[in-house]
mmCIF file of N, CA and C in Angstrom:
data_model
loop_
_atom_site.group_PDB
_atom_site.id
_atom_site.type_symbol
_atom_site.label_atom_id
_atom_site.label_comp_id
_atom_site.label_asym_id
_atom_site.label_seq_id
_atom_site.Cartn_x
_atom_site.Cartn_y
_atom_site.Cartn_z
ATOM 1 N N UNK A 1 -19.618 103.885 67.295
ATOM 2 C CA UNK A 1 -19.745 105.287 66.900
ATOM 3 C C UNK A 1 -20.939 105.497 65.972
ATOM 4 N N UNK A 2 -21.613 104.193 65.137
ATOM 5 C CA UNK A 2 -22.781 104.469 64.500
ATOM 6 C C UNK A 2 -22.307 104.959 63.298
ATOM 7 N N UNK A 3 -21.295 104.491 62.817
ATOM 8 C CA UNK A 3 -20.829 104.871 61.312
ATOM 9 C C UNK A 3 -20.645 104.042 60.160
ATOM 10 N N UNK A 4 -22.390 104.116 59.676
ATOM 11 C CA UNK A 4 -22.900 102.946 58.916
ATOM 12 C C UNK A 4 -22.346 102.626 57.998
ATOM 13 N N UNK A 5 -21.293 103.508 57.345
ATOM 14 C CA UNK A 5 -20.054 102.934 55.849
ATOM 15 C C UNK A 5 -19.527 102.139 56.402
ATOM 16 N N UNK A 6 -18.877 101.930 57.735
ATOM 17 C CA UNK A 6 -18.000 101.158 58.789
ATOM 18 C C UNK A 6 -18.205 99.758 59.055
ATOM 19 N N UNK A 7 -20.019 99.764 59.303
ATOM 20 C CA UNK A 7 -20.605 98.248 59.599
ATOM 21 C C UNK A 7 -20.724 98.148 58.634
ATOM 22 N N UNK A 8 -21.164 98.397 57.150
ATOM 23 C CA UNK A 8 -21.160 97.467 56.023
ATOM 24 C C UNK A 8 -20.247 97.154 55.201
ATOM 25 N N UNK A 9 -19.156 97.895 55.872
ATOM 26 C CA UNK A 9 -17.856 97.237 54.834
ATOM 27 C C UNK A 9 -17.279 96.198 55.262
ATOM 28 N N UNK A 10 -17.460 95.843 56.356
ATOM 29 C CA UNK A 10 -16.981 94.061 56.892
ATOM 30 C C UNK A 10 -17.793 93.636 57.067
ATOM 31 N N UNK A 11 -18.590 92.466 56.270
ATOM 32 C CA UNK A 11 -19.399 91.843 56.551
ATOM 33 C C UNK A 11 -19.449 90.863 57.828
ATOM 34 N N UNK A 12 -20.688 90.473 58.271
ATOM 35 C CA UNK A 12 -19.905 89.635 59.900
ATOM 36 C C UNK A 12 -19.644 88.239 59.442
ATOM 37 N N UNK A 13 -19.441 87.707 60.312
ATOM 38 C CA UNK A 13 -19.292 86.128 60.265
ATOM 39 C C UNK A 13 -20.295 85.473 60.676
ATOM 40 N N UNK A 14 -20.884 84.642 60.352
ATOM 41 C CA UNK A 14 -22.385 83.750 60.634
ATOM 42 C C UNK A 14 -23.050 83.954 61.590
ATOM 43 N N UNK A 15 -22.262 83.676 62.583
ATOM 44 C CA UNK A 15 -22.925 84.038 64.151
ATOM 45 C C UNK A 15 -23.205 84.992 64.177
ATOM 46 N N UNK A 16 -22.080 86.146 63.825
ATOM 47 C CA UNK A 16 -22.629 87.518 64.519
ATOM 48 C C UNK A 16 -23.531 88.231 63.516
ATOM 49 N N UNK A 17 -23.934 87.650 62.852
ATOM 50 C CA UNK A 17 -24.990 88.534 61.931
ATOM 51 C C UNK A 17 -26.415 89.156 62.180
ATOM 52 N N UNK A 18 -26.945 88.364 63.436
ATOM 53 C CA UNK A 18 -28.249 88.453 64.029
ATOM 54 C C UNK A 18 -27.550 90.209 64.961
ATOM 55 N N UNK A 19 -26.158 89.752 65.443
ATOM 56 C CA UNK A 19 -26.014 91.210 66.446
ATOM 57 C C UNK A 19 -25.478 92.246 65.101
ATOM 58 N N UNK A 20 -25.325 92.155 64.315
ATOM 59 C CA UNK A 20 -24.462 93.056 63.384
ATOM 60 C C UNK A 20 -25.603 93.836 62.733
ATOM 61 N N UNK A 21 -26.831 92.852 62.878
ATOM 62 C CA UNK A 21 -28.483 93.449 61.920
ATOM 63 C C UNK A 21 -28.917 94.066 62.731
ATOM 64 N N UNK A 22 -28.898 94.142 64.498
ATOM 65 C CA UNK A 22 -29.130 95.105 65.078
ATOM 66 C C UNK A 22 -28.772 96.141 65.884
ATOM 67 N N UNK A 23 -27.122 96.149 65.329
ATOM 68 C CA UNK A 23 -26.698 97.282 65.802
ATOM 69 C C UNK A 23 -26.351 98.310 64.403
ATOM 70 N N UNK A 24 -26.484 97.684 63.474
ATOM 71 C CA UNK A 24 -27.098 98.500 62.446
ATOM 72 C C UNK A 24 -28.189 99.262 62.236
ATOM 73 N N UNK A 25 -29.418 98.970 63.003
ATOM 74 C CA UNK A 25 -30.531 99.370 63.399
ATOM 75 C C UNK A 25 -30.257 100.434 64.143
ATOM 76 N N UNK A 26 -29.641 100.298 64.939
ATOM 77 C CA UNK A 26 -29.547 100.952 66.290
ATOM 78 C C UNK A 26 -28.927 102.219 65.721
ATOM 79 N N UNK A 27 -27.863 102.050 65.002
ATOM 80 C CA UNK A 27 -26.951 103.144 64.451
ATOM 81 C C UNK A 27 -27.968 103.973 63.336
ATOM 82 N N UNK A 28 -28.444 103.523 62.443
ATOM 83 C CA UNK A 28 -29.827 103.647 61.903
ATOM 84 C C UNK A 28 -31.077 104.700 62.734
ATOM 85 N N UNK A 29 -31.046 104.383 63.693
ATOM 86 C CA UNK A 29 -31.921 105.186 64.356
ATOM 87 C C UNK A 29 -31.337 106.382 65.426
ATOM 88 N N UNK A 30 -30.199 106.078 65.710
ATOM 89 C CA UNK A 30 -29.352 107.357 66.099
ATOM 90 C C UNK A 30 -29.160 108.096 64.978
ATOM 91 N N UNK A 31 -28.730 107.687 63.508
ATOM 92 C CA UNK A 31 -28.675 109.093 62.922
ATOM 93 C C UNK A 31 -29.954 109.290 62.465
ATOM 94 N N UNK A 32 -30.756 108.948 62.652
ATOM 95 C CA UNK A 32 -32.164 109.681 62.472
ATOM 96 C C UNK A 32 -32.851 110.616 63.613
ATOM 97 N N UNK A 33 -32.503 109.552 64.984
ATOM 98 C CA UNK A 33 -32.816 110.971 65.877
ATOM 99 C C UNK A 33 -31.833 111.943 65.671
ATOM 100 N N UNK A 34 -30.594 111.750 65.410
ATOM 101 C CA UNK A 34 -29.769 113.308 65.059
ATOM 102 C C UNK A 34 -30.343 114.116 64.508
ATOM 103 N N UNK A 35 -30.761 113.805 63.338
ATOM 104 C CA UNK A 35 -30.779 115.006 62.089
ATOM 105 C C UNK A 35 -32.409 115.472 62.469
ATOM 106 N N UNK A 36 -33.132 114.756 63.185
ATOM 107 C CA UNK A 36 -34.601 114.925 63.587
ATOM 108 C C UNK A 36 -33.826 116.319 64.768
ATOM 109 N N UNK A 37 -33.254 115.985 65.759
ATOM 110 C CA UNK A 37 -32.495 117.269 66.469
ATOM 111 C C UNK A 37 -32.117 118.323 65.776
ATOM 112 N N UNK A 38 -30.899 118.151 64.575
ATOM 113 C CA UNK A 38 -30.213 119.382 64.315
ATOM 114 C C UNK A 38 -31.951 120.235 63.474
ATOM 115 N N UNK A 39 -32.616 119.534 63.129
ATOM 116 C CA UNK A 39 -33.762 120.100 62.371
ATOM 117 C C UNK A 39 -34.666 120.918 63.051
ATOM 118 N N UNK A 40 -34.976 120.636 64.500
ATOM 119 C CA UNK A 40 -35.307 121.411 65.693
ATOM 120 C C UNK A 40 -34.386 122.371 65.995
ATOM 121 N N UNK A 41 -33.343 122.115 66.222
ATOM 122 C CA UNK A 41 -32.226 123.018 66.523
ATOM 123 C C UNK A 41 -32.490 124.375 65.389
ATOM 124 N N UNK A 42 -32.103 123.864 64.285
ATOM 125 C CA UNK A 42 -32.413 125.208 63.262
ATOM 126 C C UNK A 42 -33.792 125.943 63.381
ATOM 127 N N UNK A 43 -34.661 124.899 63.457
ATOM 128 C CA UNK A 43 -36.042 125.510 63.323
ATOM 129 C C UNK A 43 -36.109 126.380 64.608
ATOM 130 N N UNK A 44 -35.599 126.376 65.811
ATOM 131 C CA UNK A 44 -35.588 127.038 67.152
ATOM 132 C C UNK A 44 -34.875 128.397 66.895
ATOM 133 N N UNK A 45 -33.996 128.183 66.207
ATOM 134 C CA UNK A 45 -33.387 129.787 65.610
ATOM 135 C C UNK A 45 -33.610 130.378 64.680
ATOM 136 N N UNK A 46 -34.441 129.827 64.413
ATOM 137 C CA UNK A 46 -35.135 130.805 63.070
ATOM 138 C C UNK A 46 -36.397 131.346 63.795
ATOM 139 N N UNK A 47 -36.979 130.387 64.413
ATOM 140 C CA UNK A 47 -37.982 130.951 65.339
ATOM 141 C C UNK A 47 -39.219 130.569 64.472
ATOM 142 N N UNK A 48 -39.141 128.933 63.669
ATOM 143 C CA UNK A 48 -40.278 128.736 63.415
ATOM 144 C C UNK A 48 -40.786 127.558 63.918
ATOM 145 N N UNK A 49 -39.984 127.245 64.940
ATOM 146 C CA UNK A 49 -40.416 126.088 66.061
ATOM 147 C C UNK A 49 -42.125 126.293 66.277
ATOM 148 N N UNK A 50 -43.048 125.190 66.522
ATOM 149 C CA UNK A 50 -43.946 125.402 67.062
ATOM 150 C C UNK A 50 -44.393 125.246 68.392
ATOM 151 N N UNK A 51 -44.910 126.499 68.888
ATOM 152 C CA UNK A 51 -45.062 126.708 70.144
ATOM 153 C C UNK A 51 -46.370 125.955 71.019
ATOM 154 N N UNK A 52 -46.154 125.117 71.947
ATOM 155 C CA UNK A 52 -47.440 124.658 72.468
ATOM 156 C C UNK A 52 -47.802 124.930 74.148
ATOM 157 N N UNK A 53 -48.617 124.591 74.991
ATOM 158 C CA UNK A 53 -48.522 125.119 76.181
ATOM 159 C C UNK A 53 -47.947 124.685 76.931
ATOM 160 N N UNK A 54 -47.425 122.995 76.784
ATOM 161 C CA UNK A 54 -46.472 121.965 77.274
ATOM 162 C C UNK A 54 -44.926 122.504 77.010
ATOM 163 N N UNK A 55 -44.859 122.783 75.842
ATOM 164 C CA UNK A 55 -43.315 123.039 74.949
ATOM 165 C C UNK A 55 -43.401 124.742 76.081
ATOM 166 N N UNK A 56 -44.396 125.417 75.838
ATOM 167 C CA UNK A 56 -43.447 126.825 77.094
ATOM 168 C C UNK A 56 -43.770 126.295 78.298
ATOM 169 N N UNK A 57 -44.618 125.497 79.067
ATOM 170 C CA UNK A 57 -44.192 125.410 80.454
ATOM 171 C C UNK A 57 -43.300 124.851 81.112
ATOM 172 N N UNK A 58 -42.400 124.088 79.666
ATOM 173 C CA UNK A 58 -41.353 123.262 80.250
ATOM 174 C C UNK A 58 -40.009 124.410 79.803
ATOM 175 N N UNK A 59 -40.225 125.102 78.959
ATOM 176 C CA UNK A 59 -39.131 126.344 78.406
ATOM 177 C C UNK A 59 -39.119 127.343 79.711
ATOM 178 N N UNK A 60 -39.902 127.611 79.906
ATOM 179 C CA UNK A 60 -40.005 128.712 81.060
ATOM 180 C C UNK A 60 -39.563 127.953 82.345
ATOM 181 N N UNK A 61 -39.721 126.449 82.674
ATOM 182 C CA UNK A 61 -39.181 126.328 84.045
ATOM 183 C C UNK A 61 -38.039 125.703 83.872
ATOM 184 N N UNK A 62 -37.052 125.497 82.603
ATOM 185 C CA UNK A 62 -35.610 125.605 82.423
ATOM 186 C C UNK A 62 -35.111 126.918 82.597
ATOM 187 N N UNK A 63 -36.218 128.528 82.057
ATOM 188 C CA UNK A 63 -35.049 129.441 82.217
ATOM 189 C C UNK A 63 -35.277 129.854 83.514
ATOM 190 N N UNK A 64 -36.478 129.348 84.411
ATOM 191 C CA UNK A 64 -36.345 130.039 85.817
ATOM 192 C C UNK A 64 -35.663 129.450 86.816
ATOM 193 N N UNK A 65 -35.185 127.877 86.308
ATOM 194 C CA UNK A 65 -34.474 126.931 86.779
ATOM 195 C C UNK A 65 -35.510 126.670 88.249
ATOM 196 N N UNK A 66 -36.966 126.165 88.460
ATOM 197 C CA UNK A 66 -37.622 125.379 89.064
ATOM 198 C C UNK A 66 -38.879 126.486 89.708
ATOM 199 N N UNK A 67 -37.931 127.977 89.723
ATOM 200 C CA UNK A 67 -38.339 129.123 90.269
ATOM 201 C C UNK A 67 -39.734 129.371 90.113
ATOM 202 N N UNK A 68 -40.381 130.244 90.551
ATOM 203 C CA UNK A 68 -42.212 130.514 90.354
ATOM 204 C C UNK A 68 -41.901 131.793 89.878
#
């Protein structure tokens, strides 16, 4: 689930420490792409997203759904 209080409150056992250091990582970088999202997310409703010609030609052929 990526719930980093979770992995550091049991420490691993010898072996598994090499997989425990990188799924800590891993969890580590999921909640960073999260909050990198919800931060877009807000910024999109406020409407201070920045607009580029890539970012609307791909906006416009989600709302025409492939349409011309």
């Amino acid at each position: 689930m990526g719930n980093l209080e979770k992995l550091n409150e049991y420490p691993p056992a010898k072996f598994l420490a090499p997989l425990h250091a990188e799924i800590t990582q891993i969890a580590r970088a999921m909640h960073e792409a999260q909050a990198k999202a919800e931060e877009e997310a807000r910024l999109r409703t406020t409407g201070e997203s920045v607009w580029t010609s890539d970012r609307l030609k791909i906006e416009m052929g989600n709302l025409l759904n492939g349409k011309r």
